[in-house]
PDB file of C-alpha atoms in Angstrom:
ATOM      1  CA  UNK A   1       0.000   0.000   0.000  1.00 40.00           C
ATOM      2  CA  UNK A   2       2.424   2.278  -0.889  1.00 47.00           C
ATOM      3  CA  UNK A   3       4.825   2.311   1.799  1.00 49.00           C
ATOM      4  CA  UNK A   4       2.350   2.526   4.228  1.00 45.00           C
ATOM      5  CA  UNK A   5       2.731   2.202   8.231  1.00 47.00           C
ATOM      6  CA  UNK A   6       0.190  -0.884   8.856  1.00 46.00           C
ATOM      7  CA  UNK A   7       1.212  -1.636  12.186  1.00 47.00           C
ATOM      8  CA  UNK A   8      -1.144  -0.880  15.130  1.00 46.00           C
ATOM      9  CA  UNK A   9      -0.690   2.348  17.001  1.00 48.00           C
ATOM     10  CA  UNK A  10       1.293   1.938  20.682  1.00 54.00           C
ATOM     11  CA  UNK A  11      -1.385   2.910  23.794  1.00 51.00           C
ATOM     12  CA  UNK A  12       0.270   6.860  23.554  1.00 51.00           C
ATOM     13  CA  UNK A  13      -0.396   7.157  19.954  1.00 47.00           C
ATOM     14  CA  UNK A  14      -2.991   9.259  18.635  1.00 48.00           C
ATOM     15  CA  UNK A  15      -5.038   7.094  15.649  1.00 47.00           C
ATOM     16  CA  UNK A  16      -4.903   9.507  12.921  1.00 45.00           C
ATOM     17  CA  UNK A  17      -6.131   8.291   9.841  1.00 48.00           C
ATOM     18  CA  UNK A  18      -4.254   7.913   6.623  1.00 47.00           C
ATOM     19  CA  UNK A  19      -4.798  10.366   3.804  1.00 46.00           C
ATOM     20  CA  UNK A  20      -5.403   8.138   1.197  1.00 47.00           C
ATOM     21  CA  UNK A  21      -7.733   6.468   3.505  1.00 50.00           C
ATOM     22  CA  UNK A  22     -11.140   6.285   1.831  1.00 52.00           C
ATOM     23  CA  UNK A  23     -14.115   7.293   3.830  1.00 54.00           C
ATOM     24  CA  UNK A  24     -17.458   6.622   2.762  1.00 56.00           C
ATOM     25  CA  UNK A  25     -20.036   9.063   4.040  1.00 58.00           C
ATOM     26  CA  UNK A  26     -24.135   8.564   3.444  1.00 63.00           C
ATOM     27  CA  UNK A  27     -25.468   9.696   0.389  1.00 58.00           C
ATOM     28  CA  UNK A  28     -27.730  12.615   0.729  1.00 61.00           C
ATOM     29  CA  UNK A  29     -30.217  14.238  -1.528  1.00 72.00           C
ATOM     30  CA  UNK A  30     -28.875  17.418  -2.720  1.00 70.00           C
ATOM     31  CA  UNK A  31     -29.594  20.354  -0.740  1.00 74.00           C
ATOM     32  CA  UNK A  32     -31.828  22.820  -1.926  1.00 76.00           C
ATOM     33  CA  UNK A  33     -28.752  25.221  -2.221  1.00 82.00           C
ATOM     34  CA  UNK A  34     -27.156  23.302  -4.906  1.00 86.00           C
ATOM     35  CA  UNK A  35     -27.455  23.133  -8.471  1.00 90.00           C
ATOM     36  CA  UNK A  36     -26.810  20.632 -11.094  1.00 94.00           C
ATOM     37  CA  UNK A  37     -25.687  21.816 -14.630  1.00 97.00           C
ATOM     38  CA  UNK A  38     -25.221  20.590 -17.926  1.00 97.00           C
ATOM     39  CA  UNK A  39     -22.077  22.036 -19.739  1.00 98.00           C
ATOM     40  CA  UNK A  40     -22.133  21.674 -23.609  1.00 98.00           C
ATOM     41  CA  UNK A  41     -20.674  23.541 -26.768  1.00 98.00           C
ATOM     42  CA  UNK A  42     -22.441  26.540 -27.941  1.00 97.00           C
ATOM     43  CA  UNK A  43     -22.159  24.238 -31.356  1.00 97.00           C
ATOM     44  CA  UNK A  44     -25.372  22.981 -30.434  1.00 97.00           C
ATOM     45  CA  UNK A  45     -27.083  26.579 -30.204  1.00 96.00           C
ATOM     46  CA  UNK A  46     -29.174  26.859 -33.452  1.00 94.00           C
ATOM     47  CA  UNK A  47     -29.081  31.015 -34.530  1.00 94.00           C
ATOM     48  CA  UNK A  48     -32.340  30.931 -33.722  1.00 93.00           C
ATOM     49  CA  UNK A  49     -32.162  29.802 -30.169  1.00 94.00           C
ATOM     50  CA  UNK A  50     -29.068  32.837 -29.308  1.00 94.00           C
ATOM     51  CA  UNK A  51     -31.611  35.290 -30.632  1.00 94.00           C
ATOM     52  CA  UNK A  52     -34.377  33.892 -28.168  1.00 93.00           C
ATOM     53  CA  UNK A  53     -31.712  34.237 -25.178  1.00 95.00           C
ATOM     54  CA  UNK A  54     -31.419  37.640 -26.665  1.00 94.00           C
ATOM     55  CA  UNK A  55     -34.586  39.118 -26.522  1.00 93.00           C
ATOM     56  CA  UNK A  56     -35.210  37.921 -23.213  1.00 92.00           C
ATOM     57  CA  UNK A  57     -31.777  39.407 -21.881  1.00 94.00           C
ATOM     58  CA  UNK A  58     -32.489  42.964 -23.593  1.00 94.00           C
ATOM     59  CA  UNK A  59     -36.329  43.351 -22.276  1.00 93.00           C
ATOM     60  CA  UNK A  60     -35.162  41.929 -18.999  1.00 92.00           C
ATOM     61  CA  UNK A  61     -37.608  39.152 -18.918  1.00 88.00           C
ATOM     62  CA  UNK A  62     -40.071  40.938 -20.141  1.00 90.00           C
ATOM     63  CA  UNK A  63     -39.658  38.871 -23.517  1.00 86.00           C
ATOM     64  CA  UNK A  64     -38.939  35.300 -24.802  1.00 80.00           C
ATOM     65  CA  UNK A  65     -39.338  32.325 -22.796  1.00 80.00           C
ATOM     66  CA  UNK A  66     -36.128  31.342 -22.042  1.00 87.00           C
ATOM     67  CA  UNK A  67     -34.852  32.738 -18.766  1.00 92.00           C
ATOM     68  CA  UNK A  68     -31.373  33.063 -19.053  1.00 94.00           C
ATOM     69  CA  UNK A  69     -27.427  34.964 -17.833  1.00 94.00           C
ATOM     70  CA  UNK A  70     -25.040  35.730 -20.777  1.00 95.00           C
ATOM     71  CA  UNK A  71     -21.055  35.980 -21.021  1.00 94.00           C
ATOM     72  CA  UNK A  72     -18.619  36.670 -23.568  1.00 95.00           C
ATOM     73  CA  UNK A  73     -18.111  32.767 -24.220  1.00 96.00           C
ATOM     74  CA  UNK A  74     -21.510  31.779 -23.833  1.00 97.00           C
ATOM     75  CA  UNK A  75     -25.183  31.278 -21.912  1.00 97.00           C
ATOM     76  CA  UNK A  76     -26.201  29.933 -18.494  1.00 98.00           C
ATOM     77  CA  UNK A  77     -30.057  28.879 -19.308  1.00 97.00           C
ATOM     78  CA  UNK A  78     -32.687  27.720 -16.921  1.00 96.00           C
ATOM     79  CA  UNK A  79     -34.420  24.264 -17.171  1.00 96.00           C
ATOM     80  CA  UNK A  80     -38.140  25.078 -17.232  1.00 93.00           C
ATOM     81  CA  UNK A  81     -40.698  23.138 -14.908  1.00 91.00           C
ATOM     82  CA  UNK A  82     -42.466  22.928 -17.566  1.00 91.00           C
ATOM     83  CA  UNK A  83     -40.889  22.017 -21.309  1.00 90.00           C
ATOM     84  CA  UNK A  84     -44.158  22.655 -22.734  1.00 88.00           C
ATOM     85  CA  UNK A  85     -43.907  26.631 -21.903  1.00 86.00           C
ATOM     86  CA  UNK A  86     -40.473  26.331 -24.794  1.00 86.00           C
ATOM     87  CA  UNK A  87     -41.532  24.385 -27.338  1.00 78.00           C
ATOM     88  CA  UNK A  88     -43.042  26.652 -30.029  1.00 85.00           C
ATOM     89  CA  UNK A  89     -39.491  29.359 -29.003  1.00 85.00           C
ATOM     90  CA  UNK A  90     -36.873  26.116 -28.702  1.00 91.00           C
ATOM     91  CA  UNK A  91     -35.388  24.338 -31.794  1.00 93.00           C
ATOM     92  CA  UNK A  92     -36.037  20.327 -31.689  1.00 93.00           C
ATOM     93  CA  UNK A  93     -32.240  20.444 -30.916  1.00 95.00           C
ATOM     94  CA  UNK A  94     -32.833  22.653 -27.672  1.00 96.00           C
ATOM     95  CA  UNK A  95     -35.866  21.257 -26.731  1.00 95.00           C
ATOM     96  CA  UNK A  96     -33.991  18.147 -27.024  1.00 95.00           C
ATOM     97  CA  UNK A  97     -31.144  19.508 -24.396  1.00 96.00           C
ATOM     98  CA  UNK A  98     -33.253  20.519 -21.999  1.00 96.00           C
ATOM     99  CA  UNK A  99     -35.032  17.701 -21.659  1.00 95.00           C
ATOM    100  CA  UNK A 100     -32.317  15.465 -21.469  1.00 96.00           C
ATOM    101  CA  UNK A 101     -31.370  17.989 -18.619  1.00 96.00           C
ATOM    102  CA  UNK A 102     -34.555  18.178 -17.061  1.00 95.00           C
ATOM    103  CA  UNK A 103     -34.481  14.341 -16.748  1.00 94.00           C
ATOM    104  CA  UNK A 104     -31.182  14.190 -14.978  1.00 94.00           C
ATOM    105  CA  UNK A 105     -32.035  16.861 -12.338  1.00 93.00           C
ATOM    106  CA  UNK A 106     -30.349  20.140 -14.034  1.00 95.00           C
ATOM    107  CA  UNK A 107     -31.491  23.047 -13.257  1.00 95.00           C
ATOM    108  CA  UNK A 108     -29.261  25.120 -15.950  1.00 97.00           C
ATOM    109  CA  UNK A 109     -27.647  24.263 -19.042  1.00 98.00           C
ATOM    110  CA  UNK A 110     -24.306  25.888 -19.580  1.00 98.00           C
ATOM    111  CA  UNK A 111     -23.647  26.575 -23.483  1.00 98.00           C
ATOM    112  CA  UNK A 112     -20.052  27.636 -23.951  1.00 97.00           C
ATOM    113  CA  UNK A 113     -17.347  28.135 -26.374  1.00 95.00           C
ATOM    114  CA  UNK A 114     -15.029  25.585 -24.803  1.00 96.00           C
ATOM    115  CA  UNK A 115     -17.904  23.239 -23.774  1.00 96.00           C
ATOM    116  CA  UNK A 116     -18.065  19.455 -24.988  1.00 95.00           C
ATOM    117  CA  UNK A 117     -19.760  18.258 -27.784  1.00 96.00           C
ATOM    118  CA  UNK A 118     -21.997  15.395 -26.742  1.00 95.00           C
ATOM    119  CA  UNK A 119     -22.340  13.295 -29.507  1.00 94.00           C
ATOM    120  CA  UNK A 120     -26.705  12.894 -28.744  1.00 94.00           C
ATOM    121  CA  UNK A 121     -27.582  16.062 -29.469  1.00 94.00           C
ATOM    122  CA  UNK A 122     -27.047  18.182 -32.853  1.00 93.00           C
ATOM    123  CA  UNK A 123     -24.745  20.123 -34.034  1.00 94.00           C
ATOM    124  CA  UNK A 124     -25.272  23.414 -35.854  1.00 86.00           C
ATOM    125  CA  UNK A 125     -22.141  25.129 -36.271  1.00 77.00           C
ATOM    126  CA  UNK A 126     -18.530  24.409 -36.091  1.00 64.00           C
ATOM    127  CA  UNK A 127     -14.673  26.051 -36.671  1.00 56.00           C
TER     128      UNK A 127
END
């Protein structure tokens, strides 16, 4: 074990655990504090999808139905409760996302320049 000190600790010696000692703690549900997200390519962001995020960045929510943050590199976008409240706005390729995000218990998708491209969804653009 990689040079490791197995012997038992004398009756003065603290037992302090190894640090590549494994410790397996209960699994909890996620707190309501945490967030899981999806991080893909912007490659799978049909034009029509950025201009969506668009609108509803520039009227503040006022407009579109995709609530959303933007970056220089990219877009943070919610997971709706509801994936009926996107359809008519989404392309089949973003509708497609978030469901597949929605299903494994995201609550944002992450679209960015550097992001993976995950072979199940579209493509729309590349370099």
């Amino acid at each position: 074990m990689c040079g490791a000190d197995l012997s038992l600790p004398r009756s003065n010696e603290s037992v302090m655990p190894d640090t590549a000692t494994v410790v397996s703690l209960p699994v909890a549900r996620q707190p309501r504090n945490m967030r899981r997200v999806l991080d893909l390519s912007t490659a799978h962001l049909d034009r029509g999808d950025t201009l969506e995020f668009e609108e509803y960045l520039v009227t503040k929510g006022q407009s579109g139905s995709m609530p959303c943050l933007s970056g220089p590199y990219g877009w943070l976008v919610s997971v709706p409760d509801e994936l009926e409240s996107i359809h008519d706005d989404a392309s089949p390729g973003l509708y497609a996302i978030l469901a597949y995000a929605k299903e494994a218990g995201c609550d944002w998708v992450l679209f960015d320049r550097d992001g993976d491209i995950d072979d199940r969804f579209p493509v729309q653009w590349q370099d």
